[in-house]
Tab-separated table of C-alpha atoms in Angstrom:
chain	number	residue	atom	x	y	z
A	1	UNK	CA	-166.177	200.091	30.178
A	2	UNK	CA	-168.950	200.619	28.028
A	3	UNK	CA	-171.379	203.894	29.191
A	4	UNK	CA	-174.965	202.436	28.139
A	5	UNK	CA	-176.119	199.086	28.624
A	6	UNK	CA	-175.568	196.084	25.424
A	7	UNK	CA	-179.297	196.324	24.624
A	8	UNK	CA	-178.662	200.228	24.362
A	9	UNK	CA	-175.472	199.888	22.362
A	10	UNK	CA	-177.396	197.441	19.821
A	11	UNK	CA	-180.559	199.507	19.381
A	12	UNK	CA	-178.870	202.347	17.602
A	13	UNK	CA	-176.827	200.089	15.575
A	14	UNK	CA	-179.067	198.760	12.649
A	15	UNK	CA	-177.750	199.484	9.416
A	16	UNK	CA	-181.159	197.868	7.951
A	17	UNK	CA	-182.873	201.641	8.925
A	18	UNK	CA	-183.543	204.663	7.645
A	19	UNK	CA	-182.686	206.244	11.229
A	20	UNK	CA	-179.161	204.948	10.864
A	21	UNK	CA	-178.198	206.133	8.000
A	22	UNK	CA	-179.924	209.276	8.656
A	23	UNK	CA	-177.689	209.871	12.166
A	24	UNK	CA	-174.832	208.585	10.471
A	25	UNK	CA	-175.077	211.427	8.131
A	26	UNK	CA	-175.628	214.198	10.661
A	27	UNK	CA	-172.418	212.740	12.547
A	28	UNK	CA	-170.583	213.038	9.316
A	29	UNK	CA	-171.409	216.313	9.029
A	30	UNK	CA	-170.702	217.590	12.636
A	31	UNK	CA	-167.258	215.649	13.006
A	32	UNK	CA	-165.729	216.998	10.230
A	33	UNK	CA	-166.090	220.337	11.775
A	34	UNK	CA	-165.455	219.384	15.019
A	35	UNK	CA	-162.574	217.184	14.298
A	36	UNK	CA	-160.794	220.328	13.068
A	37	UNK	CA	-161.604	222.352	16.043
A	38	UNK	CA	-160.008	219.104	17.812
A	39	UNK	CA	-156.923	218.994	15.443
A	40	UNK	CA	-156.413	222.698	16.492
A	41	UNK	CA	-156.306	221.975	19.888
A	42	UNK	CA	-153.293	218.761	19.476
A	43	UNK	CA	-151.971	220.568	17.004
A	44	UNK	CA	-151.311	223.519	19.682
A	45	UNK	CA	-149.957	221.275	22.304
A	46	UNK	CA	-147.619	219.487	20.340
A	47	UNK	CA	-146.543	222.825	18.745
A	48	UNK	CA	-144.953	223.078	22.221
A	49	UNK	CA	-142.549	220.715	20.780
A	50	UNK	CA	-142.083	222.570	17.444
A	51	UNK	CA	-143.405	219.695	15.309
A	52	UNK	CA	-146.325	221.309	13.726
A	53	UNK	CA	-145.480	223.190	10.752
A	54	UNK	CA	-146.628	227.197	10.867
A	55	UNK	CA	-148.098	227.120	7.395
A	56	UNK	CA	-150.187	223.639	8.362
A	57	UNK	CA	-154.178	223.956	6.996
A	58	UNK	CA	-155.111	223.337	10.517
A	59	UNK	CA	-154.530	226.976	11.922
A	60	UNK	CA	-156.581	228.434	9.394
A	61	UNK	CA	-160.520	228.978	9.000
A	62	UNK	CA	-161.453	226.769	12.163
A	63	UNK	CA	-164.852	226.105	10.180
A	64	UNK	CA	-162.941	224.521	7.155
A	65	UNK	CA	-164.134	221.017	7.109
A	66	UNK	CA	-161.763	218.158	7.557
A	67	UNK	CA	-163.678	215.147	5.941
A	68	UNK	CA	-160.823	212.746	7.032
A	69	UNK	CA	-162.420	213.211	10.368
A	70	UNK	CA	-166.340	212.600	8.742
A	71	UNK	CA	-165.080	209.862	7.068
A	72	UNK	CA	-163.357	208.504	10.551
A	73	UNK	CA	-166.441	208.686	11.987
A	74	UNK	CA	-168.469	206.521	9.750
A	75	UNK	CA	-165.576	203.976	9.315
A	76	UNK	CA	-166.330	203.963	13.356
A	77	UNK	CA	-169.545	203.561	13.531
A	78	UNK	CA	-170.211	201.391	10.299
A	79	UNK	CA	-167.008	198.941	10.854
A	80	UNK	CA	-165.912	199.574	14.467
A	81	UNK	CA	-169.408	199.245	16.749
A	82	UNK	CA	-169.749	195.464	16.030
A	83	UNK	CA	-166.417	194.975	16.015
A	84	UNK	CA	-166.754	196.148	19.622
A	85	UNK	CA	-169.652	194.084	20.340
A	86	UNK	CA	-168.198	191.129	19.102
A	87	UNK	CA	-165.084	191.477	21.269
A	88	UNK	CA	-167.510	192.194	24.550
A	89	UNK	CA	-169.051	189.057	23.771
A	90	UNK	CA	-166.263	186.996	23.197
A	91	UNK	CA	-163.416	188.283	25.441
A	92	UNK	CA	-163.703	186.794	29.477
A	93	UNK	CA	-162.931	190.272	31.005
A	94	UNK	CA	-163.944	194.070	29.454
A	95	UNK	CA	-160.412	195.391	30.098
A	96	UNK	CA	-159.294	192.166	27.132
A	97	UNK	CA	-162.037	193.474	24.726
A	98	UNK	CA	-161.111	197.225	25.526
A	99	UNK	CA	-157.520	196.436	25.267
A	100	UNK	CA	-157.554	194.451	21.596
A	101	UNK	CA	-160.282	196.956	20.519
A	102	UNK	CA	-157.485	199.930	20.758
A	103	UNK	CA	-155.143	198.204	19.054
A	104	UNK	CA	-157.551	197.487	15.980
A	105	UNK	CA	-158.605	201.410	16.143
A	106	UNK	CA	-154.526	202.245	15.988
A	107	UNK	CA	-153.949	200.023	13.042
A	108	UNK	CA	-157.225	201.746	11.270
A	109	UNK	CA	-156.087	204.947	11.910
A	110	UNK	CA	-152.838	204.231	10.895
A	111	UNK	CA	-153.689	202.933	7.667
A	112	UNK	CA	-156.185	205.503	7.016
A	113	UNK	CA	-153.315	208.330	7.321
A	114	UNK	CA	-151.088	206.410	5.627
A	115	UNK	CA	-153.781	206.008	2.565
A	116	UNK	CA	-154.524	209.752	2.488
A	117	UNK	CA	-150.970	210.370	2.852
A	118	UNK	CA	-150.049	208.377	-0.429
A	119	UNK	CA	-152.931	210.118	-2.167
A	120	UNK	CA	-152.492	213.528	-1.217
A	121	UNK	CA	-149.537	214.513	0.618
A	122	UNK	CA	-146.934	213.496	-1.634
A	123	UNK	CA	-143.487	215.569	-2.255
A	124	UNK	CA	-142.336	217.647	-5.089
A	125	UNK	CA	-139.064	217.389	-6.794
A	126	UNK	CA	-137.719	219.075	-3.823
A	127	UNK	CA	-138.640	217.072	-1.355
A	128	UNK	CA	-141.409	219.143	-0.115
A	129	UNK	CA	-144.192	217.947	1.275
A	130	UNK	CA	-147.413	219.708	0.498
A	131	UNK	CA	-149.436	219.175	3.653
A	132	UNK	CA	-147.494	217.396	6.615
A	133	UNK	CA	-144.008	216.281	7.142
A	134	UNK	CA	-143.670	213.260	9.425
A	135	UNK	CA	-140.215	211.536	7.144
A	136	UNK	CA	-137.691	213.555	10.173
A	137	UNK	CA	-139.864	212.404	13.139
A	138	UNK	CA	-138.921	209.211	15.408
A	139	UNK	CA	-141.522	206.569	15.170
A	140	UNK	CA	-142.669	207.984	11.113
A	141	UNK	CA	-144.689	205.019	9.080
A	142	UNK	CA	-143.639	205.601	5.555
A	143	UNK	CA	-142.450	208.423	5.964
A	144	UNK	CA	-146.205	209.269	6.158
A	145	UNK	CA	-148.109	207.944	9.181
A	146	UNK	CA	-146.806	208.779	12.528
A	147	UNK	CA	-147.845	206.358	15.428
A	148	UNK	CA	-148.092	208.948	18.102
A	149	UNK	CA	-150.739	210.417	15.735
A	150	UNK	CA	-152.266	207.205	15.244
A	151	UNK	CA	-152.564	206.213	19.037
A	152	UNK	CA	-154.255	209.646	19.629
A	153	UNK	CA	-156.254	209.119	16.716
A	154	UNK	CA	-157.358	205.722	18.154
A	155	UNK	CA	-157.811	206.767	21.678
A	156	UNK	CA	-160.324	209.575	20.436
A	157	UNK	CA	-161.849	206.776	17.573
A	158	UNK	CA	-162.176	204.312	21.006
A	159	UNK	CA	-164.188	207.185	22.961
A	160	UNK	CA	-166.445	207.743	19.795
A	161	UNK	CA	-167.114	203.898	19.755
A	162	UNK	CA	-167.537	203.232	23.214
A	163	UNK	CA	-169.400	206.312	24.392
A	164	UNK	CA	-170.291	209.407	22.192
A	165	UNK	CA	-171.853	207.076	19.435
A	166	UNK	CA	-174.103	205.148	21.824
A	167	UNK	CA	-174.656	208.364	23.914
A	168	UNK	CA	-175.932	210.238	20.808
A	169	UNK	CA	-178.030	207.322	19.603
A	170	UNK	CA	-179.849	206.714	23.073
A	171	UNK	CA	-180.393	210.671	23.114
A	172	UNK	CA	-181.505	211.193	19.302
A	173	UNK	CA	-183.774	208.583	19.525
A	174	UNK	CA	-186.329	210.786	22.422
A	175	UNK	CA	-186.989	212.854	19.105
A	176	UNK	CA	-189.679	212.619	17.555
A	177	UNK	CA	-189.008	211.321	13.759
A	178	UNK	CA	-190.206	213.974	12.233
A	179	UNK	CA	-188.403	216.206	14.338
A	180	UNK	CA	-185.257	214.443	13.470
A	181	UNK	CA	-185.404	214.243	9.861
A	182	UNK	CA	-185.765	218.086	9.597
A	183	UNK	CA	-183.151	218.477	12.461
A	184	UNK	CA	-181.271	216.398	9.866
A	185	UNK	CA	-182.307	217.827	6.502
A	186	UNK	CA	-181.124	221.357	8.310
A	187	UNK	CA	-177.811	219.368	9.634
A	188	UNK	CA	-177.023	218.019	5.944
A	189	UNK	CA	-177.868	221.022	3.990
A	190	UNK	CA	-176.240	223.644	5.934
A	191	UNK	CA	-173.085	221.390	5.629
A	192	UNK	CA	-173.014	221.114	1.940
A	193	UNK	CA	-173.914	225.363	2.049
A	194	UNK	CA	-170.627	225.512	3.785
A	195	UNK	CA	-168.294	223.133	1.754
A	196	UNK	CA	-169.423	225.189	-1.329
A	197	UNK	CA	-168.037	228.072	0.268
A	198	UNK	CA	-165.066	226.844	1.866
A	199	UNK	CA	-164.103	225.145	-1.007
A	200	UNK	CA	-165.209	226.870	-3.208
């Protein structure tokens, strides 16, 4: 079920505005740190099951930026919000729209690890893979992709969609513009200070 009201939902999606582009930024910037910190913690659960590999990027620096996860979250809100709308209006029940909606989000997801796989994780002569190594587990896309990955990757791109996007929008729009754009400005440039240096 959605968490704000349609006339909520639509008033922080207008790519037309400065605003938008402006939060959408700031998201960027704050997901790819936090979807590390998020990473960590699946990434520690499923180690339960010995999958994750002990030299994996995600166990180091927890403030290392993951862009995959920036770049998730404006494929979400840029592609994915009226994609959700449009479902809401045209499905008879919100458990249909809900229900194709995930599906969608899994196929994104799983093309979008498959894509990043193909560009950057692929094996040397020996077989190695550089950053992940899904070819041994059950249910492996490509040797690439893994679709238990790409459901949780779709269940956390459907709570973006349907709550924390709308949720941040209703409560970023109480500040004052000016407020915002420096709040932003700050956001932006602190982020690029710290890509320097991690990746530096």
């Amino acid at each position: 079920m959605p968490m704000l009201s349609k006339d909520d939902e639509l008033a922080g999606y207008a790519p037309d505005s400065w605003a938008f582009w402006r939060n959408l930024a700031v998201y960027f910037c704050a997901f790819s740190v936090i979807g590390h910190w998020l990473e960590i913690a699946y990434c520690t659960f499923m180690n339960l099951f010995d999958i994750v590999d002990a030299d994996s990027l995600v166990w180091d620096d927890p403030m290392y930026p993951f862009l995959v996860y920036g770049i998730g979250t404006a494929v979400c809100t840029i592609a994915l919000v009226p994609l959700k709308l449009k479902l809401i209006e045209r499905r008879k029940t919100m458990a249909a729209a809900s229900a194709q909606f995930f599906i969608v989000t899994v196929i994104v997801c799983m093309l979008m690890e498959l894509a990043m796989g193909f560009m950057l994780n692929q094996p040397n002569a020996a077989g190695v893979y550089p950053l992940w190594d899904n070819s041994q587990l059950p249910l492996n896309i490509l040797s690439q992709a893994w679709l238990v990955n790409d459901i949780a990757l779709g269940a956390l791109a459907m709570l973006y969609t349907w709550g924390i996007y709308p949720l941040c929008e209703k409560l970023l729009a109480k500040l004052p513009p000016i407020a915002m754009n420096v709040m932003a400005a700050i956001v932006v440039s602190s982020f690029i200070v710290l890509c320097i240096v991690k990746f530096g």
